[in-house]
Amino acid sequence: MPSGKILVAQGGGPTAVINQSLVGVVLESRRFQHVTRVYGALHGVRGIINEEFVDLTQETSHNLELVAATPSSALGSTRDKPDIAYCQQIFEVLRAHEIEHFFYIGGNDSSDTVRIVSEEAHKAGYPLRCIHIPKTIDNDLVGSDHTPGFPSAARFVAQAFAGANLDNAALPGVYVGVVMGRHAGFLTAAAALGKKFPDDGPHLIYLPERVFVLDQFLADVKATYEKYGRCVIAVSEGIHDASGEAIASLLAQKTGNAVERDAHGNVQLSGTGALADLLCDEIKDKLGIKRVRGDTFGYLQRSFIGCVSDVDQREAREVGEKAVQFAMWGDRDGSVAIKRTGFYSVDYALLPLTDVAGKTRTMEDEFISESGTDVTDAFRMYLRPLLGSSMPDAFRLRAAKVAKVLKP
């Protein structure tokens, strides 16, 4: 007899709306009479193999709604990247607890975990329905128009650069803002939505989809500075040279500094301000510009509590709800995808796990300008509906200049 038990977990970097998907799963599951328990695993797959579960069936709907509107992962997350042996442990725990539906909210690595667990259950003949629920601020999952979490992070980046531009216009100089994105430049490109007037920053945008050439970068900055008397620059943390080597690593080697690496051997890009500092040093040394400042947005853009897209909130809830519907009414495992159906409306599809797992989407060429230092109107049209309503605006004085008397 079916147990009616469900398990949901969250993996990877938190977002401003990931809890909407969690609550979507819990509340939608409660609508099905045969569901007896909805468990949550603490800290993702690590919590599963340690059997650290909480019973979400006992949560009140009111508190769930409050949690849904709160950024970051309510269940906790993990950076564990499971291999087959790890996934086999996950499956054994799920079978021991008689769990029949497994929902994992996460990005690329999470989708691959769901794929492996699904295959293990199939080989064992165990009736386990596995659904991947999309989440990532990088917007790099294939098969979806966009990914929950990205619109809110993009809204933060656009507003942050709008503010940085105002500051830079008041006290002119060069400003470098480094944004998350190892392989995909969607989030960095969102900085362009902070522009209003033709001379607003960011004046230059550098994405990992294009090769970064330091000498060309310095020439771009020099030309922009000479044109406007200032320069605002948006840079993806993942910019690299023609060989694929991270610029952060190359510049650090040039200065004799060691670069940090994460558990997977990748150059640590998000947890350090090194790239911004190194680029600022190059501008000061090579161009002789004195007022040069740099910021690394880092974790700020992921779960910023005061800057959430209402569109993102709604869709994050719906992907959780649709995941449950696909699981209960369908006959296959898969990954939930958002499909754009109008200027702005969406529908949801269930893609095969093999179509999504372990794959990375990068920005399409149609979204990047020919110069490689800006985005196109096609990208602006793509992103603007996702940022939600009531985007803040900035205005300028229109005062007429008074003729000089002493220095005509």
Short mmCIF file of N, CA, C and O in Angstrom, two decimals, residues 288-360:
data_model
loop_
_atom_site.label_atom_id
_atom_site.label_comp_id
_atom_site.label_asym_id
_atom_site.label_seq_id
_atom_site.Cartn_x
_atom_site.Cartn_y
_atom_site.Cartn_z
N GLY A 288 46.42 56.14 -15.08
CA GLY A 288 46.72 57.31 -14.26
C GLY A 288 45.50 58.01 -13.69
O GLY A 288 45.58 59.17 -13.27
N ILE A 289 44.36 57.33 -13.68
CA ILE A 289 43.15 57.90 -13.10
C ILE A 289 43.20 57.70 -11.58
O ILE A 289 43.39 56.58 -11.11
N LYS A 290 43.02 58.75 -10.84
CA LYS A 290 43.20 58.66 -9.38
C LYS A 290 41.95 58.15 -8.67
O LYS A 290 42.05 57.34 -7.74
N ARG A 291 40.79 58.63 -9.05
CA ARG A 291 39.58 58.24 -8.34
C ARG A 291 38.99 56.98 -9.00
O ARG A 291 38.23 57.03 -9.97
N VAL A 292 39.37 55.83 -8.46
CA VAL A 292 38.91 54.54 -8.97
C VAL A 292 38.43 53.71 -7.79
O VAL A 292 39.16 53.52 -6.81
N ARG A 293 37.20 53.23 -7.86
CA ARG A 293 36.63 52.45 -6.76
C ARG A 293 36.03 51.16 -7.30
O ARG A 293 35.53 51.11 -8.42
N GLY A 294 36.05 50.12 -6.46
CA GLY A 294 35.48 48.85 -6.87
C GLY A 294 34.68 48.20 -5.76
O GLY A 294 35.00 48.35 -4.59
N ASP A 295 33.62 47.49 -6.14
CA ASP A 295 32.80 46.72 -5.19
C ASP A 295 32.58 45.32 -5.75
O ASP A 295 32.51 45.12 -6.97
N THR A 296 32.46 44.36 -4.84
CA THR A 296 32.06 43.01 -5.22
C THR A 296 30.71 42.74 -4.57
O THR A 296 30.60 42.74 -3.34
N PHE A 297 29.68 42.54 -5.39
CA PHE A 297 28.34 42.37 -4.84
C PHE A 297 28.22 41.09 -4.00
O PHE A 297 27.50 41.05 -3.02
N GLY A 298 28.93 40.02 -4.42
CA GLY A 298 28.96 38.79 -3.63
C GLY A 298 27.58 38.28 -3.25
O GLY A 298 26.66 38.24 -4.05
N TYR A 299 27.45 37.91 -1.97
CA TYR A 299 26.20 37.30 -1.51
C TYR A 299 25.04 38.29 -1.42
O TYR A 299 23.89 37.89 -1.30
N LEU A 300 25.33 39.59 -1.45
CA LEU A 300 24.27 40.59 -1.29
C LEU A 300 23.14 40.40 -2.29
O LEU A 300 21.97 40.58 -1.97
N GLN A 301 23.49 40.03 -3.53
CA GLN A 301 22.49 39.96 -4.59
C GLN A 301 21.61 38.72 -4.50
O GLN A 301 20.57 38.65 -5.16
N ARG A 302 21.98 37.74 -3.67
CA ARG A 302 21.24 36.48 -3.64
C ARG A 302 19.95 36.54 -2.82
O ARG A 302 18.91 36.06 -3.27
N SER A 303 20.02 37.07 -1.62
CA SER A 303 18.88 37.00 -0.71
C SER A 303 18.55 38.35 -0.10
O SER A 303 18.13 38.43 1.05
N PHE A 304 18.73 39.41 -0.87
CA PHE A 304 18.49 40.75 -0.35
C PHE A 304 17.00 40.90 -0.03
O PHE A 304 16.15 40.79 -0.89
N ILE A 305 16.71 41.19 1.23
CA ILE A 305 15.32 41.10 1.69
C ILE A 305 14.43 42.23 1.19
O ILE A 305 13.22 42.10 1.13
N GLY A 306 15.00 43.36 0.84
CA GLY A 306 14.18 44.49 0.44
C GLY A 306 14.03 44.69 -1.04
O GLY A 306 13.56 45.73 -1.48
N CYS A 307 14.41 43.70 -1.83
CA CYS A 307 14.44 43.89 -3.28
C CYS A 307 14.02 42.60 -3.99
O CYS A 307 14.85 41.89 -4.54
N VAL A 308 12.72 42.32 -3.96
CA VAL A 308 12.20 41.08 -4.52
C VAL A 308 11.20 41.39 -5.62
O VAL A 308 10.32 42.23 -5.45
N SER A 309 11.33 40.70 -6.73
CA SER A 309 10.40 40.87 -7.85
C SER A 309 9.10 40.13 -7.55
O SER A 309 9.11 38.94 -7.21
N ASP A 310 7.97 40.83 -7.68
CA ASP A 310 6.68 40.17 -7.45
C ASP A 310 6.42 39.09 -8.50
O ASP A 310 5.78 38.07 -8.22
N VAL A 311 6.92 39.30 -9.71
CA VAL A 311 6.80 38.28 -10.75
C VAL A 311 7.58 37.03 -10.35
O VAL A 311 7.10 35.90 -10.49
N ASP A 312 8.77 37.23 -9.82
CA ASP A 312 9.61 36.13 -9.37
C ASP A 312 8.94 35.35 -8.24
O ASP A 312 8.95 34.11 -8.22
N GLN A 313 8.36 36.07 -7.30
CA GLN A 313 7.67 35.41 -6.19
C GLN A 313 6.54 34.52 -6.69
O GLN A 313 6.40 33.37 -6.27
N ARG A 314 5.74 35.06 -7.60
CA ARG A 314 4.60 34.31 -8.11
C ARG A 314 5.05 33.06 -8.86
O ARG A 314 4.50 31.96 -8.66
N GLU A 315 6.05 33.21 -9.71
CA GLU A 315 6.49 32.06 -10.50
C GLU A 315 7.21 31.03 -9.66
O GLU A 315 7.10 29.82 -9.92
N ALA A 316 7.96 31.47 -8.65
CA ALA A 316 8.63 30.51 -7.77
C ALA A 316 7.61 29.67 -7.02
O ALA A 316 7.82 28.47 -6.79
N ARG A 317 6.50 30.29 -6.61
CA ARG A 317 5.43 29.53 -5.98
C ARG A 317 4.83 28.52 -6.95
O ARG A 317 4.60 27.36 -6.63
N GLU A 318 4.60 28.99 -8.17
CA GLU A 318 3.94 28.13 -9.16
C GLU A 318 4.80 26.95 -9.58
O GLU A 318 4.26 25.86 -9.83
N VAL A 319 6.12 27.11 -9.67
CA VAL A 319 6.93 25.94 -10.06
C VAL A 319 6.87 24.87 -8.98
O VAL A 319 6.92 23.66 -9.28
N GLY A 320 6.72 25.29 -7.71
CA GLY A 320 6.55 24.31 -6.64
C GLY A 320 5.21 23.61 -6.75
O GLY A 320 5.11 22.38 -6.60
N GLU A 321 4.17 24.38 -7.02
CA GLU A 321 2.83 23.80 -7.16
C GLU A 321 2.77 22.86 -8.38
O GLU A 321 2.21 21.75 -8.30
N LYS A 322 3.33 23.32 -9.50
CA LYS A 322 3.29 22.50 -10.71
C LYS A 322 4.10 21.22 -10.54
O LYS A 322 3.75 20.18 -11.10
N ALA A 323 5.19 21.30 -9.76
CA ALA A 323 5.99 20.10 -9.52
C ALA A 323 5.14 19.01 -8.87
O ALA A 323 5.21 17.83 -9.24
N VAL A 324 4.33 19.41 -7.90
CA VAL A 324 3.46 18.44 -7.23
C VAL A 324 2.41 17.90 -8.19
O VAL A 324 2.15 16.69 -8.24
N GLN A 325 1.84 18.78 -8.99
CA GLN A 325 0.83 18.32 -9.96
C GLN A 325 1.43 17.37 -10.98
O GLN A 325 0.82 16.33 -11.32
N PHE A 326 2.62 17.68 -11.49
CA PHE A 326 3.28 16.77 -12.43
C PHE A 326 3.55 15.42 -11.77
O PHE A 326 3.42 14.37 -12.41
N ALA A 327 3.93 15.45 -10.50
CA ALA A 327 4.25 14.20 -9.79
C ALA A 327 3.01 13.35 -9.55
O ALA A 327 3.04 12.13 -9.68
N MET A 328 1.92 14.01 -9.18
CA MET A 328 0.71 13.28 -8.82
C MET A 328 -0.10 12.83 -10.03
O MET A 328 -0.74 11.78 -10.01
N TRP A 329 -0.07 13.63 -11.08
CA TRP A 329 -0.90 13.31 -12.24
C TRP A 329 -0.12 12.74 -13.43
O TRP A 329 -0.70 12.26 -14.39
N GLY A 330 1.21 12.82 -13.36
CA GLY A 330 2.03 12.34 -14.46
C GLY A 330 2.55 10.95 -14.22
O GLY A 330 2.32 10.33 -13.17
N ASP A 331 3.28 10.46 -15.20
CA ASP A 331 3.83 9.11 -15.08
C ASP A 331 5.33 9.10 -15.34
O ASP A 331 5.90 8.08 -15.73
N ARG A 332 5.98 10.26 -15.12
CA ARG A 332 7.41 10.32 -15.35
C ARG A 332 8.08 11.33 -14.44
O ARG A 332 7.44 12.25 -13.94
N ASP A 333 9.38 11.15 -14.23
CA ASP A 333 10.18 12.10 -13.49
C ASP A 333 10.58 13.24 -14.42
O ASP A 333 10.45 13.13 -15.64
N GLY A 334 11.09 14.32 -13.87
CA GLY A 334 11.50 15.41 -14.74
C GLY A 334 11.89 16.66 -14.00
O GLY A 334 11.96 16.70 -12.77
N SER A 335 12.15 17.71 -14.79
CA SER A 335 12.53 19.02 -14.27
C SER A 335 11.50 20.04 -14.75
O SER A 335 11.21 20.12 -15.94
N VAL A 336 10.97 20.83 -13.83
CA VAL A 336 9.97 21.82 -14.18
C VAL A 336 10.65 22.99 -14.91
O VAL A 336 11.71 23.45 -14.50
N ALA A 337 10.04 23.44 -15.99
CA ALA A 337 10.60 24.54 -16.78
C ALA A 337 9.56 25.62 -17.00
O ALA A 337 8.37 25.33 -17.13
N ILE A 338 10.02 26.88 -17.05
CA ILE A 338 9.15 28.01 -17.34
C ILE A 338 9.24 28.32 -18.83
O ILE A 338 10.34 28.47 -19.37
N LYS A 339 8.10 28.42 -19.48
CA LYS A 339 8.03 28.75 -20.90
C LYS A 339 7.26 30.06 -21.10
O LYS A 339 6.15 30.20 -20.61
N ARG A 340 7.87 31.03 -21.80
CA ARG A 340 7.20 32.30 -22.05
C ARG A 340 6.21 32.10 -23.19
O ARG A 340 6.54 31.54 -24.23
N THR A 341 4.98 32.59 -23.00
CA THR A 341 3.93 32.35 -23.99
C THR A 341 3.37 33.61 -24.61
O THR A 341 2.55 33.55 -25.50
N GLY A 342 3.77 34.79 -24.14
CA GLY A 342 3.27 36.03 -24.70
C GLY A 342 4.28 37.12 -24.42
O GLY A 342 5.42 36.83 -24.06
N PHE A 343 3.89 38.41 -24.59
CA PHE A 343 4.84 39.46 -24.24
C PHE A 343 5.23 39.31 -22.79
O PHE A 343 6.38 39.40 -22.45
N TYR A 344 4.17 39.15 -21.94
CA TYR A 344 4.57 38.52 -20.70
C TYR A 344 3.48 37.70 -20.07
O TYR A 344 2.58 38.21 -19.40
N SER A 345 3.59 36.42 -20.32
CA SER A 345 2.82 35.39 -19.62
C SER A 345 3.65 34.12 -19.74
O SER A 345 4.54 34.03 -20.59
N VAL A 346 3.40 33.18 -18.86
CA VAL A 346 4.20 31.95 -18.88
C VAL A 346 3.32 30.72 -18.70
O VAL A 346 2.19 30.80 -18.23
N ASP A 347 3.88 29.60 -19.09
CA ASP A 347 3.29 28.29 -18.83
C ASP A 347 4.43 27.42 -18.30
O ASP A 347 5.59 27.81 -18.32
N TYR A 348 4.06 26.22 -17.86
CA TYR A 348 5.06 25.33 -17.24
C TYR A 348 5.07 23.98 -17.93
O TYR A 348 4.03 23.46 -18.33
N ALA A 349 6.26 23.43 -18.08
CA ALA A 349 6.43 22.13 -18.73
C ALA A 349 7.32 21.25 -17.86
O ALA A 349 8.06 21.75 -17.01
N LEU A 350 7.23 19.96 -18.07
CA LEU A 350 8.10 19.01 -17.38
C LEU A 350 9.08 18.44 -18.40
O LEU A 350 8.69 17.71 -19.31
N LEU A 351 10.36 18.79 -18.25
CA LEU A 351 11.38 18.33 -19.18
C LEU A 351 12.03 17.05 -18.67
O LEU A 351 12.13 16.84 -17.45
N PRO A 352 12.51 16.19 -19.56
CA PRO A 352 13.28 15.02 -19.11
C PRO A 352 14.51 15.47 -18.32
O PRO A 352 15.16 16.46 -18.70
N LEU A 353 14.83 14.78 -17.25
CA LEU A 353 15.97 15.16 -16.42
C LEU A 353 17.27 15.18 -17.22
O LEU A 353 18.15 16.01 -16.97
N THR A 354 17.38 14.29 -18.19
CA THR A 354 18.61 14.25 -18.99
C THR A 354 18.78 15.48 -19.87
O THR A 354 19.89 15.77 -20.31
N ASP A 355 17.69 16.20 -20.12
CA ASP A 355 17.78 17.42 -20.93
C ASP A 355 18.33 18.59 -20.14
O ASP A 355 18.76 19.60 -20.73
N VAL A 356 18.29 18.49 -18.83
CA VAL A 356 18.67 19.62 -17.97
C VAL A 356 19.92 19.32 -17.14
O VAL A 356 20.80 20.18 -16.97
N ALA A 357 20.00 18.11 -16.63
CA ALA A 357 21.05 17.75 -15.67
C ALA A 357 22.45 17.96 -16.22
O ALA A 357 22.78 17.50 -17.33
N GLY A 358 23.27 18.67 -15.45
CA GLY A 358 24.67 18.84 -15.80
C GLY A 358 24.94 19.76 -16.97
O GLY A 358 26.08 19.87 -17.41
N LYS A 359 23.92 20.43 -17.49
CA LYS A 359 24.10 21.32 -18.63
C LYS A 359 24.06 22.78 -18.17
O LYS A 359 23.44 23.10 -17.16
N THR A 360 24.71 23.66 -18.92
CA THR A 360 24.77 25.07 -18.55
C THR A 360 24.34 25.95 -19.72
O THR A 360 24.87 25.83 -20.82
#
